[in-house]
Amino acid sequence: MAAKDAKVDGKGDSKTAKAADKATDKPADKAAAKADPPPASSSPMAELKRSNEKLDKILQKNRPDWSPEAELQRSEVRKLVGSFLDYGELAKRALARHWEGLAVKQREEFVNTLRELVERSYLKQVHGNANYNIKYDKEIKQDGEATVTGMLNTMARGKKVKIALEYKMLWRGDHWVVYDVVTDEQSMLENYRAEFNKIINKEGFDALMKRMKKKLNEKDEKEE
């Protein structure tokens, strides 16, 4: 999930995001914040590692795009990625104060659209190259939140590349979920927050949705 790819119009400003809406760095779901703490034996790093390994196994199977097997594969990928990426949490934090003013239908549409954008960015950045591996470094847990750090070793234009990874996670009842990924100190959440805030303040929420959907359509056309 590439923070560098986390843009709708290419003009995100993470510095602006850090200065504004700092309150949204707290869990957006108050109920989650008050939930029972994770057991001491739980390991966000171990859960993340297992999820990424399962995803690798699914993606290693080459299926023709037109085949029923390919559609099943895409369904499995969406289900697995959705099990450890909390799109709802990311959406709330990214929209910050604008979230409360949205109707239920608007929230659902926004989360679903954001899900597709984030999913594609994550698969492209982390799992898009056959010659890659993730070396997990350490995990830090505090109450119901955690940070897992690691290094993505991959290839770009024929050269070896190392990308520092930092996963921001929350405890959700019985497992750990990711709500932000920082790649080489670039936060996906902060980039989205700055960009979304800028567009909504200037043009409104509907304009933001149009831009997000246009971005998805552009990617669909390139893939065809």
JSON list of C-alpha atoms in Angstrom, two decimals:
[
{"chain": "A", "resi": 1, "resn": "MET", "atom": "CA", "xyz": [0.00, 0.00, 0.00]},
{"chain": "A", "resi": 2, "resn": "ALA", "atom": "CA", "xyz": [2.05, 2.85, -1.24]},
{"chain": "A", "resi": 3, "resn": "ALA", "atom": "CA", "xyz": [1.92, 6.18, 0.49]},
{"chain": "A", "resi": 4, "resn": "LYS", "atom": "CA", "xyz": [3.57, 7.59, -2.60]},
{"chain": "A", "resi": 5, "resn": "ASP", "atom": "CA", "xyz": [0.67, 6.33, -4.74]},
{"chain": "A", "resi": 6, "resn": "ALA", "atom": "CA", "xyz": [-1.99, 7.53, -2.30]},
{"chain": "A", "resi": 7, "resn": "LYS", "atom": "CA", "xyz": [-3.14, 10.51, -4.33]},
{"chain": "A", "resi": 8, "resn": "VAL", "atom": "CA", "xyz": [-6.25, 11.39, -6.29]},
{"chain": "A", "resi": 9, "resn": "ASP", "atom": "CA", "xyz": [-4.87, 14.40, -8.14]},
{"chain": "A", "resi": 10, "resn": "GLY", "atom": "CA", "xyz": [-1.15, 14.11, -7.39]},
{"chain": "A", "resi": 11, "resn": "LYS", "atom": "CA", "xyz": [-1.13, 17.15, -5.08]},
{"chain": "A", "resi": 12, "resn": "GLY", "atom": "CA", "xyz": [-1.29, 15.63, -1.60]},
{"chain": "A", "resi": 13, "resn": "ASP", "atom": "CA", "xyz": [0.62, 17.48, 1.13]},
{"chain": "A", "resi": 14, "resn": "SER", "atom": "CA", "xyz": [1.38, 15.38, 4.19]},
{"chain": "A", "resi": 15, "resn": "LYS", "atom": "CA", "xyz": [2.88, 18.40, 6.05]},
{"chain": "A", "resi": 16, "resn": "THR", "atom": "CA", "xyz": [-0.50, 20.10, 5.98]},
{"chain": "A", "resi": 17, "resn": "ALA", "atom": "CA", "xyz": [-2.10, 16.95, 7.32]},
{"chain": "A", "resi": 18, "resn": "LYS", "atom": "CA", "xyz": [0.29, 16.78, 10.26]},
{"chain": "A", "resi": 19, "resn": "ALA", "atom": "CA", "xyz": [-0.59, 20.31, 11.28]},
{"chain": "A", "resi": 20, "resn": "ALA", "atom": "CA", "xyz": [-4.35, 19.78, 11.00]},
{"chain": "A", "resi": 21, "resn": "ASP", "atom": "CA", "xyz": [-6.79, 17.29, 12.49]},
{"chain": "A", "resi": 22, "resn": "LYS", "atom": "CA", "xyz": [-4.34, 15.89, 15.03]},
{"chain": "A", "resi": 23, "resn": "ALA", "atom": "CA", "xyz": [-7.30, 14.71, 17.05]},
{"chain": "A", "resi": 24, "resn": "THR", "atom": "CA", "xyz": [-7.99, 12.14, 14.35]},
{"chain": "A", "resi": 25, "resn": "ASP", "atom": "CA", "xyz": [-4.83, 10.29, 15.31]},
{"chain": "A", "resi": 26, "resn": "LYS", "atom": "CA", "xyz": [-6.92, 8.78, 18.09]},
{"chain": "A", "resi": 27, "resn": "PRO", "atom": "CA", "xyz": [-9.05, 5.73, 17.22]},
{"chain": "A", "resi": 28, "resn": "ALA", "atom": "CA", "xyz": [-11.98, 7.01, 15.15]},
{"chain": "A", "resi": 29, "resn": "ASP", "atom": "CA", "xyz": [-14.23, 4.38, 16.65]},
{"chain": "A", "resi": 30, "resn": "LYS", "atom": "CA", "xyz": [-14.78, 5.31, 20.30]},
{"chain": "A", "resi": 31, "resn": "ALA", "atom": "CA", "xyz": [-16.22, 1.88, 21.02]},
{"chain": "A", "resi": 32, "resn": "ALA", "atom": "CA", "xyz": [-13.02, 0.29, 19.74]},
{"chain": "A", "resi": 33, "resn": "ALA", "atom": "CA", "xyz": [-10.96, 2.55, 22.00]},
{"chain": "A", "resi": 34, "resn": "LYS", "atom": "CA", "xyz": [-12.89, 1.31, 25.04]},
{"chain": "A", "resi": 35, "resn": "ALA", "atom": "CA", "xyz": [-12.83, -2.35, 24.01]},
{"chain": "A", "resi": 36, "resn": "ASP", "atom": "CA", "xyz": [-10.96, -5.00, 25.96]},
{"chain": "A", "resi": 37, "resn": "PRO", "atom": "CA", "xyz": [-7.19, -4.75, 25.47]},
{"chain": "A", "resi": 38, "resn": "PRO", "atom": "CA", "xyz": [-5.44, -7.41, 23.38]},
{"chain": "A", "resi": 39, "resn": "PRO", "atom": "CA", "xyz": [-4.04, -10.44, 25.24]},
{"chain": "A", "resi": 40, "resn": "ALA", "atom": "CA", "xyz": [-0.36, -10.20, 26.07]},
{"chain": "A", "resi": 41, "resn": "SER", "atom": "CA", "xyz": [0.33, -13.22, 23.86]},
{"chain": "A", "resi": 42, "resn": "SER", "atom": "CA", "xyz": [-1.08, -11.54, 20.73]},
{"chain": "A", "resi": 43, "resn": "SER", "atom": "CA", "xyz": [1.44, -10.49, 18.09]},
{"chain": "A", "resi": 44, "resn": "PRO", "atom": "CA", "xyz": [0.51, -7.90, 15.45]},
{"chain": "A", "resi": 45, "resn": "MET", "atom": "CA", "xyz": [3.73, -8.70, 13.55]},
{"chain": "A", "resi": 46, "resn": "ALA", "atom": "CA", "xyz": [2.95, -12.44, 13.45]},
{"chain": "A", "resi": 47, "resn": "GLU", "atom": "CA", "xyz": [-0.61, -11.78, 12.22]},
{"chain": "A", "resi": 48, "resn": "LEU", "atom": "CA", "xyz": [0.63, -9.37, 9.54]},
{"chain": "A", "resi": 49, "resn": "LYS", "atom": "CA", "xyz": [3.27, -11.84, 8.38]},
{"chain": "A", "resi": 50, "resn": "ARG", "atom": "CA", "xyz": [0.72, -14.67, 8.09]},
{"chain": "A", "resi": 51, "resn": "SER", "atom": "CA", "xyz": [-1.69, -12.49, 6.11]},
{"chain": "A", "resi": 52, "resn": "ASN", "atom": "CA", "xyz": [0.99, -11.36, 3.65]},
{"chain": "A", "resi": 53, "resn": "GLU", "atom": "CA", "xyz": [2.22, -14.95, 3.19]},
{"chain": "A", "resi": 54, "resn": "LYS", "atom": "CA", "xyz": [-1.34, -16.12, 2.41]},
{"chain": "A", "resi": 55, "resn": "LEU", "atom": "CA", "xyz": [-1.70, -13.29, -0.08]},
{"chain": "A", "resi": 56, "resn": "ASP", "atom": "CA", "xyz": [1.54, -14.30, -1.79]},
{"chain": "A", "resi": 57, "resn": "LYS", "atom": "CA", "xyz": [0.31, -17.86, -2.27]},
{"chain": "A", "resi": 58, "resn": "ILE", "atom": "CA", "xyz": [-2.90, -16.65, -3.92]},
{"chain": "A", "resi": 59, "resn": "LEU", "atom": "CA", "xyz": [-1.12, -14.17, -6.21]},
{"chain": "A", "resi": 60, "resn": "GLN", "atom": "CA", "xyz": [1.49, -16.71, -7.32]},
{"chain": "A", "resi": 61, "resn": "LYS", "atom": "CA", "xyz": [-1.16, -18.64, -9.24]},
{"chain": "A", "resi": 62, "resn": "ASN", "atom": "CA", "xyz": [-1.29, -17.18, -12.74]},
{"chain": "A", "resi": 63, "resn": "ARG", "atom": "CA", "xyz": [-4.83, -17.14, -14.10]},
{"chain": "A", "resi": 64, "resn": "PRO", "atom": "CA", "xyz": [-6.02, -15.75, -17.48]},
{"chain": "A", "resi": 65, "resn": "ASP", "atom": "CA", "xyz": [-7.95, -12.51, -16.79]},
{"chain": "A", "resi": 66, "resn": "TRP", "atom": "CA", "xyz": [-11.00, -13.78, -18.65]},
{"chain": "A", "resi": 67, "resn": "SER", "atom": "CA", "xyz": [-11.26, -17.06, -16.75]},
{"chain": "A", "resi": 68, "resn": "PRO", "atom": "CA", "xyz": [-13.66, -17.88, -13.89]},
{"chain": "A", "resi": 69, "resn": "GLU", "atom": "CA", "xyz": [-10.54, -18.83, -11.88]},
{"chain": "A", "resi": 70, "resn": "ALA", "atom": "CA", "xyz": [-9.21, -15.28, -12.23]},
{"chain": "A", "resi": 71, "resn": "GLU", "atom": "CA", "xyz": [-12.46, -13.84, -10.89]},
{"chain": "A", "resi": 72, "resn": "LEU", "atom": "CA", "xyz": [-12.33, -16.25, -7.96]},
{"chain": "A", "resi": 73, "resn": "GLN", "atom": "CA", "xyz": [-8.72, -15.25, -7.34]},
{"chain": "A", "resi": 74, "resn": "ARG", "atom": "CA", "xyz": [-9.65, -11.54, -7.27]},
{"chain": "A", "resi": 75, "resn": "SER", "atom": "CA", "xyz": [-12.44, -12.34, -4.82]},
{"chain": "A", "resi": 76, "resn": "GLU", "atom": "CA", "xyz": [-10.03, -14.22, -2.54]},
{"chain": "A", "resi": 77, "resn": "VAL", "atom": "CA", "xyz": [-7.54, -11.35, -2.68]},
{"chain": "A", "resi": 78, "resn": "ARG", "atom": "CA", "xyz": [-10.19, -8.76, -1.78]},
{"chain": "A", "resi": 79, "resn": "LYS", "atom": "CA", "xyz": [-11.42, -10.90, 1.12]},
{"chain": "A", "resi": 80, "resn": "LEU", "atom": "CA", "xyz": [-7.93, -11.49, 2.49]},
{"chain": "A", "resi": 81, "resn": "VAL", "atom": "CA", "xyz": [-6.70, -7.91, 2.14]},
{"chain": "A", "resi": 82, "resn": "GLY", "atom": "CA", "xyz": [-9.97, -6.71, 3.69]},
{"chain": "A", "resi": 83, "resn": "SER", "atom": "CA", "xyz": [-9.38, -8.97, 6.68]},
{"chain": "A", "resi": 84, "resn": "PHE", "atom": "CA", "xyz": [-6.25, -7.08, 7.76]},
{"chain": "A", "resi": 85, "resn": "LEU", "atom": "CA", "xyz": [-6.75, -3.60, 6.25]},
{"chain": "A", "resi": 86, "resn": "ASP", "atom": "CA", "xyz": [-9.41, -1.59, 8.09]},
{"chain": "A", "resi": 87, "resn": "TYR", "atom": "CA", "xyz": [-10.83, 0.61, 5.32]},
{"chain": "A", "resi": 88, "resn": "GLY", "atom": "CA", "xyz": [-13.49, 2.07, 7.61]},
{"chain": "A", "resi": 89, "resn": "GLU", "atom": "CA", "xyz": [-10.91, 3.29, 10.11]},
{"chain": "A", "resi": 90, "resn": "LEU", "atom": "CA", "xyz": [-8.72, 4.69, 7.34]},
{"chain": "A", "resi": 91, "resn": "ALA", "atom": "CA", "xyz": [-11.72, 6.48, 5.80]},
{"chain": "A", "resi": 92, "resn": "LYS", "atom": "CA", "xyz": [-12.76, 8.12, 9.10]},
{"chain": "A", "resi": 93, "resn": "ARG", "atom": "CA", "xyz": [-9.26, 9.30, 9.91]},
{"chain": "A", "resi": 94, "resn": "ALA", "atom": "CA", "xyz": [-8.59, 10.48, 6.36]},
{"chain": "A", "resi": 95, "resn": "LEU", "atom": "CA", "xyz": [-11.78, 12.58, 6.21]},
{"chain": "A", "resi": 96, "resn": "ALA", "atom": "CA", "xyz": [-11.28, 13.76, 9.80]},
{"chain": "A", "resi": 97, "resn": "ARG", "atom": "CA", "xyz": [-13.89, 16.43, 10.72]},
{"chain": "A", "resi": 98, "resn": "HIS", "atom": "CA", "xyz": [-15.67, 16.02, 7.37]},
{"chain": "A", "resi": 99, "resn": "TRP", "atom": "CA", "xyz": [-16.74, 12.45, 8.26]},
{"chain": "A", "resi": 100, "resn": "GLU", "atom": "CA", "xyz": [-19.37, 13.51, 10.80]},
{"chain": "A", "resi": 101, "resn": "GLY", "atom": "CA", "xyz": [-21.23, 15.64, 8.24]},
{"chain": "A", "resi": 102, "resn": "LEU", "atom": "CA", "xyz": [-21.79, 12.77, 5.79]},
{"chain": "A", "resi": 103, "resn": "ALA", "atom": "CA", "xyz": [-24.95, 10.73, 5.43]},
{"chain": "A", "resi": 104, "resn": "VAL", "atom": "CA", "xyz": [-24.73, 6.94, 5.90]},
{"chain": "A", "resi": 105, "resn": "LYS", "atom": "CA", "xyz": [-25.00, 6.36, 2.15]},
{"chain": "A", "resi": 106, "resn": "GLN", "atom": "CA", "xyz": [-22.20, 8.84, 1.44]},
{"chain": "A", "resi": 107, "resn": "ARG", "atom": "CA", "xyz": [-19.97, 7.13, 4.00]},
{"chain": "A", "resi": 108, "resn": "GLU", "atom": "CA", "xyz": [-20.58, 3.71, 2.46]},
{"chain": "A", "resi": 109, "resn": "GLU", "atom": "CA", "xyz": [-19.85, 4.97, -1.05]},
{"chain": "A", "resi": 110, "resn": "PHE", "atom": "CA", "xyz": [-16.68, 6.70, 0.12]},
{"chain": "A", "resi": 111, "resn": "VAL", "atom": "CA", "xyz": [-15.36, 3.67, 2.01]},
{"chain": "A", "resi": 112, "resn": "ASN", "atom": "CA", "xyz": [-16.03, 1.35, -0.95]},
{"chain": "A", "resi": 113, "resn": "THR", "atom": "CA", "xyz": [-14.30, 3.68, -3.42]},
{"chain": "A", "resi": 114, "resn": "LEU", "atom": "CA", "xyz": [-11.35, 4.25, -1.11]},
{"chain": "A", "resi": 115, "resn": "ARG", "atom": "CA", "xyz": [-11.09, 0.50, -0.63]},
{"chain": "A", "resi": 116, "resn": "GLU", "atom": "CA", "xyz": [-10.53, -0.06, -4.34]},
{"chain": "A", "resi": 117, "resn": "LEU", "atom": "CA", "xyz": [-7.89, 2.67, -4.57]},
{"chain": "A", "resi": 118, "resn": "VAL", "atom": "CA", "xyz": [-5.99, 1.48, -1.50]},
{"chain": "A", "resi": 119, "resn": "GLU", "atom": "CA", "xyz": [-6.23, -2.18, -2.44]},
{"chain": "A", "resi": 120, "resn": "ARG", "atom": "CA", "xyz": [-4.67, -1.57, -5.84]},
{"chain": "A", "resi": 121, "resn": "SER", "atom": "CA", "xyz": [-1.92, 0.63, -4.40]},
{"chain": "A", "resi": 122, "resn": "TYR", "atom": "CA", "xyz": [-1.05, -1.97, -1.77]},
{"chain": "A", "resi": 123, "resn": "LEU", "atom": "CA", "xyz": [-0.90, -4.87, -4.19]},
{"chain": "A", "resi": 124, "resn": "LYS", "atom": "CA", "xyz": [1.16, -2.87, -6.67]},
{"chain": "A", "resi": 125, "resn": "GLN", "atom": "CA", "xyz": [3.65, -1.53, -4.12]},
{"chain": "A", "resi": 126, "resn": "VAL", "atom": "CA", "xyz": [4.16, -4.56, -1.89]},
{"chain": "A", "resi": 127, "resn": "HIS", "atom": "CA", "xyz": [3.18, -7.56, -4.02]},
{"chain": "A", "resi": 128, "resn": "GLY", "atom": "CA", "xyz": [3.58, -6.20, -7.54]},
{"chain": "A", "resi": 129, "resn": "ASN", "atom": "CA", "xyz": [7.04, -7.62, -8.18]},
{"chain": "A", "resi": 130, "resn": "ALA", "atom": "CA", "xyz": [7.75, -11.35, -8.19]},
{"chain": "A", "resi": 131, "resn": "ASN", "atom": "CA", "xyz": [11.25, -10.73, -6.83]},
{"chain": "A", "resi": 132, "resn": "TYR", "atom": "CA", "xyz": [10.54, -9.28, -3.42]},
{"chain": "A", "resi": 133, "resn": "ASN", "atom": "CA", "xyz": [10.46, -10.13, 0.25]},
{"chain": "A", "resi": 134, "resn": "ILE", "atom": "CA", "xyz": [9.56, -8.39, 3.49]},
{"chain": "A", "resi": 135, "resn": "LYS", "atom": "CA", "xyz": [11.89, -8.59, 6.47]},
{"chain": "A", "resi": 136, "resn": "TYR", "atom": "CA", "xyz": [9.96, -7.76, 9.62]},
{"chain": "A", "resi": 137, "resn": "ASP", "atom": "CA", "xyz": [11.96, -5.90, 12.26]},
{"chain": "A", "resi": 138, "resn": "LYS", "atom": "CA", "xyz": [10.00, -5.28, 15.45]},
{"chain": "A", "resi": 139, "resn": "GLU", "atom": "CA", "xyz": [6.61, -4.59, 16.95]},
{"chain": "A", "resi": 140, "resn": "ILE", "atom": "CA", "xyz": [5.65, -2.04, 19.58]},
{"chain": "A", "resi": 141, "resn": "LYS", "atom": "CA", "xyz": [2.35, -2.47, 21.43]},
{"chain": "A", "resi": 142, "resn": "GLN", "atom": "CA", "xyz": [0.62, 0.08, 23.64]},
{"chain": "A", "resi": 143, "resn": "ASP", "atom": "CA", "xyz": [-2.88, -0.68, 24.88]},
{"chain": "A", "resi": 144, "resn": "GLY", "atom": "CA", "xyz": [-4.98, -1.38, 21.77]},
{"chain": "A", "resi": 145, "resn": "GLU", "atom": "CA", "xyz": [-2.55, 0.08, 19.23]},
{"chain": "A", "resi": 146, "resn": "ALA", "atom": "CA", "xyz": [0.64, -1.21, 17.68]},
{"chain": "A", "resi": 147, "resn": "THR", "atom": "CA", "xyz": [3.39, -0.36, 15.21]},
{"chain": "A", "resi": 148, "resn": "VAL", "atom": "CA", "xyz": [5.18, -2.99, 13.15]},
{"chain": "A", "resi": 149, "resn": "THR", "atom": "CA", "xyz": [8.33, -2.04, 11.24]},
{"chain": "A", "resi": 150, "resn": "GLY", "atom": "CA", "xyz": [10.13, -3.85, 8.46]},
{"chain": "A", "resi": 151, "resn": "MET", "atom": "CA", "xyz": [11.95, -3.57, 5.16]},
{"chain": "A", "resi": 152, "resn": "LEU", "atom": "CA", "xyz": [10.60, -4.32, 1.69]},
{"chain": "A", "resi": 153, "resn": "ASN", "atom": "CA", "xyz": [13.34, -5.66, -0.59]},
{"chain": "A", "resi": 154, "resn": "THR", "atom": "CA", "xyz": [12.24, -5.46, -4.22]},
{"chain": "A", "resi": 155, "resn": "MET", "atom": "CA", "xyz": [13.35, -4.58, -7.74]},
{"chain": "A", "resi": 156, "resn": "ALA", "atom": "CA", "xyz": [12.77, -1.37, -9.71]},
{"chain": "A", "resi": 157, "resn": "ARG", "atom": "CA", "xyz": [14.11, -0.89, -13.25]},
{"chain": "A", "resi": 158, "resn": "GLY", "atom": "CA", "xyz": [16.46, -3.80, -12.83]},
{"chain": "A", "resi": 159, "resn": "LYS", "atom": "CA", "xyz": [17.96, -2.52, -9.60]},
{"chain": "A", "resi": 160, "resn": "LYS", "atom": "CA", "xyz": [17.57, -3.71, -6.02]},
{"chain": "A", "resi": 161, "resn": "VAL", "atom": "CA", "xyz": [15.51, -1.33, -3.89]},
{"chain": "A", "resi": 162, "resn": "LYS", "atom": "CA", "xyz": [14.94, -1.23, -0.14]},
{"chain": "A", "resi": 163, "resn": "ILE", "atom": "CA", "xyz": [11.80, 0.47, 1.17]},
{"chain": "A", "resi": 164, "resn": "ALA", "atom": "CA", "xyz": [11.28, 1.07, 4.89]},
{"chain": "A", "resi": 165, "resn": "LEU", "atom": "CA", "xyz": [7.82, -0.07, 6.02]},
{"chain": "A", "resi": 166, "resn": "GLU", "atom": "CA", "xyz": [5.84, 0.91, 9.10]},
{"chain": "A", "resi": 167, "resn": "TYR", "atom": "CA", "xyz": [2.39, -0.52, 9.72]},
{"chain": "A", "resi": 168, "resn": "LYS", "atom": "CA", "xyz": [0.04, 1.31, 12.11]},
{"chain": "A", "resi": 169, "resn": "MET", "atom": "CA", "xyz": [-2.39, -1.15, 13.67]},
{"chain": "A", "resi": 170, "resn": "LEU", "atom": "CA", "xyz": [-5.39, -1.43, 16.01]},
{"chain": "A", "resi": 171, "resn": "TRP", "atom": "CA", "xyz": [-6.82, -4.31, 18.02]},
{"chain": "A", "resi": 172, "resn": "ARG", "atom": "CA", "xyz": [-10.31, -5.16, 16.71]},
{"chain": "A", "resi": 173, "resn": "GLY", "atom": "CA", "xyz": [-11.98, -7.52, 19.16]},
{"chain": "A", "resi": 174, "resn": "ASP", "atom": "CA", "xyz": [-10.04, -10.67, 18.28]},
{"chain": "A", "resi": 175, "resn": "HIS", "atom": "CA", "xyz": [-7.33, -9.65, 15.80]},
{"chain": "A", "resi": 176, "resn": "TRP", "atom": "CA", "xyz": [-5.04, -6.83, 14.70]},
{"chain": "A", "resi": 177, "resn": "VAL", "atom": "CA", "xyz": [-5.88, -4.63, 11.68]},
{"chain": "A", "resi": 178, "resn": "VAL", "atom": "CA", "xyz": [-3.90, -2.06, 9.69]},
{"chain": "A", "resi": 179, "resn": "TYR", "atom": "CA", "xyz": [-5.17, 1.51, 9.22]},
{"chain": "A", "resi": 180, "resn": "ASP", "atom": "CA", "xyz": [-2.00, 3.17, 7.85]},
{"chain": "A", "resi": 181, "resn": "VAL", "atom": "CA", "xyz": [1.19, 2.17, 6.08]},
{"chain": "A", "resi": 182, "resn": "VAL", "atom": "CA", "xyz": [4.24, 4.43, 6.07]},
{"chain": "A", "resi": 183, "resn": "THR", "atom": "CA", "xyz": [6.70, 3.80, 3.21]},
{"chain": "A", "resi": 184, "resn": "ASP", "atom": "CA", "xyz": [10.03, 5.59, 3.46]},
{"chain": "A", "resi": 185, "resn": "GLU", "atom": "CA", "xyz": [8.49, 8.04, 5.98]},
{"chain": "A", "resi": 186, "resn": "GLN", "atom": "CA", "xyz": [5.55, 8.83, 3.67]},
{"chain": "A", "resi": 187, "resn": "SER", "atom": "CA", "xyz": [2.24, 8.14, 5.44]},
{"chain": "A", "resi": 188, "resn": "MET", "atom": "CA", "xyz": [-0.61, 6.94, 3.26]},
{"chain": "A", "resi": 189, "resn": "LEU", "atom": "CA", "xyz": [-3.13, 8.23, 5.82]},
{"chain": "A", "resi": 190, "resn": "GLU", "atom": "CA", "xyz": [-1.58, 11.68, 6.14]},
{"chain": "A", "resi": 191, "resn": "ASN", "atom": "CA", "xyz": [-1.28, 12.07, 2.36]},
{"chain": "A", "resi": 192, "resn": "TYR", "atom": "CA", "xyz": [-4.92, 11.15, 1.88]},
{"chain": "A", "resi": 193, "resn": "ARG", "atom": "CA", "xyz": [-6.05, 13.39, 4.75]},
{"chain": "A", "resi": 194, "resn": "ALA", "atom": "CA", "xyz": [-4.26, 16.46, 3.38]},
{"chain": "A", "resi": 195, "resn": "GLU", "atom": "CA", "xyz": [-5.53, 15.91, -0.15]},
{"chain": "A", "resi": 196, "resn": "PHE", "atom": "CA", "xyz": [-9.13, 15.10, 0.80]},
{"chain": "A", "resi": 197, "resn": "ASN", "atom": "CA", "xyz": [-9.34, 18.09, 3.14]},
{"chain": "A", "resi": 198, "resn": "LYS", "atom": "CA", "xyz": [-8.03, 20.41, 0.43]},
{"chain": "A", "resi": 199, "resn": "ILE", "atom": "CA", "xyz": [-10.49, 19.19, -2.21]},
{"chain": "A", "resi": 200, "resn": "ILE", "atom": "CA", "xyz": [-13.54, 19.19, 0.10]},
{"chain": "A", "resi": 201, "resn": "ASN", "atom": "CA", "xyz": [-12.80, 22.69, 1.41]},
{"chain": "A", "resi": 202, "resn": "LYS", "atom": "CA", "xyz": [-12.41, 24.04, -2.11]},
{"chain": "A", "resi": 203, "resn": "GLU", "atom": "CA", "xyz": [-14.94, 22.04, -4.15]},
{"chain": "A", "resi": 204, "resn": "GLY", "atom": "CA", "xyz": [-17.03, 19.92, -1.79]},
{"chain": "A", "resi": 205, "resn": "PHE", "atom": "CA", "xyz": [-17.43, 16.21, -1.05]},
{"chain": "A", "resi": 206, "resn": "ASP", "atom": "CA", "xyz": [-19.14, 15.35, -4.36]},
{"chain": "A", "resi": 207, "resn": "ALA", "atom": "CA", "xyz": [-16.15, 16.71, -6.27]},
{"chain": "A", "resi": 208, "resn": "LEU", "atom": "CA", "xyz": [-13.85, 14.48, -4.23]},
{"chain": "A", "resi": 209, "resn": "MET", "atom": "CA", "xyz": [-15.93, 11.40, -5.09]},
{"chain": "A", "resi": 210, "resn": "LYS", "atom": "CA", "xyz": [-15.82, 12.29, -8.80]},
{"chain": "A", "resi": 211, "resn": "ARG", "atom": "CA", "xyz": [-12.02, 12.55, -8.70]},
{"chain": "A", "resi": 212, "resn": "MET", "atom": "CA", "xyz": [-11.64, 9.24, -6.86]},
{"chain": "A", "resi": 213, "resn": "LYS", "atom": "CA", "xyz": [-13.88, 7.43, -9.34]},
{"chain": "A", "resi": 214, "resn": "LYS", "atom": "CA", "xyz": [-12.08, 9.02, -12.27]},
{"chain": "A", "resi": 215, "resn": "LYS", "atom": "CA", "xyz": [-8.80, 7.72, -10.83]},
{"chain": "A", "resi": 216, "resn": "LEU", "atom": "CA", "xyz": [-10.25, 4.22, -10.67]},
{"chain": "A", "resi": 217, "resn": "ASN", "atom": "CA", "xyz": [-11.51, 4.41, -14.26]},
{"chain": "A", "resi": 218, "resn": "GLU", "atom": "CA", "xyz": [-8.08, 5.55, -15.46]},
{"chain": "A", "resi": 219, "resn": "LYS", "atom": "CA", "xyz": [-6.51, 2.48, -13.86]},
{"chain": "A", "resi": 220, "resn": "ASP", "atom": "CA", "xyz": [-9.18, 0.21, -15.37]},
{"chain": "A", "resi": 221, "resn": "GLU", "atom": "CA", "xyz": [-8.42, 1.54, -18.85]},
{"chain": "A", "resi": 222, "resn": "LYS", "atom": "CA", "xyz": [-4.68, 0.95, -18.41]},
{"chain": "A", "resi": 223, "resn": "GLU", "atom": "CA", "xyz": [-5.29, -2.62, -17.29]},
{"chain": "A", "resi": 224, "resn": "GLU", "atom": "CA", "xyz": [-7.45, -3.48, -20.31]}
]
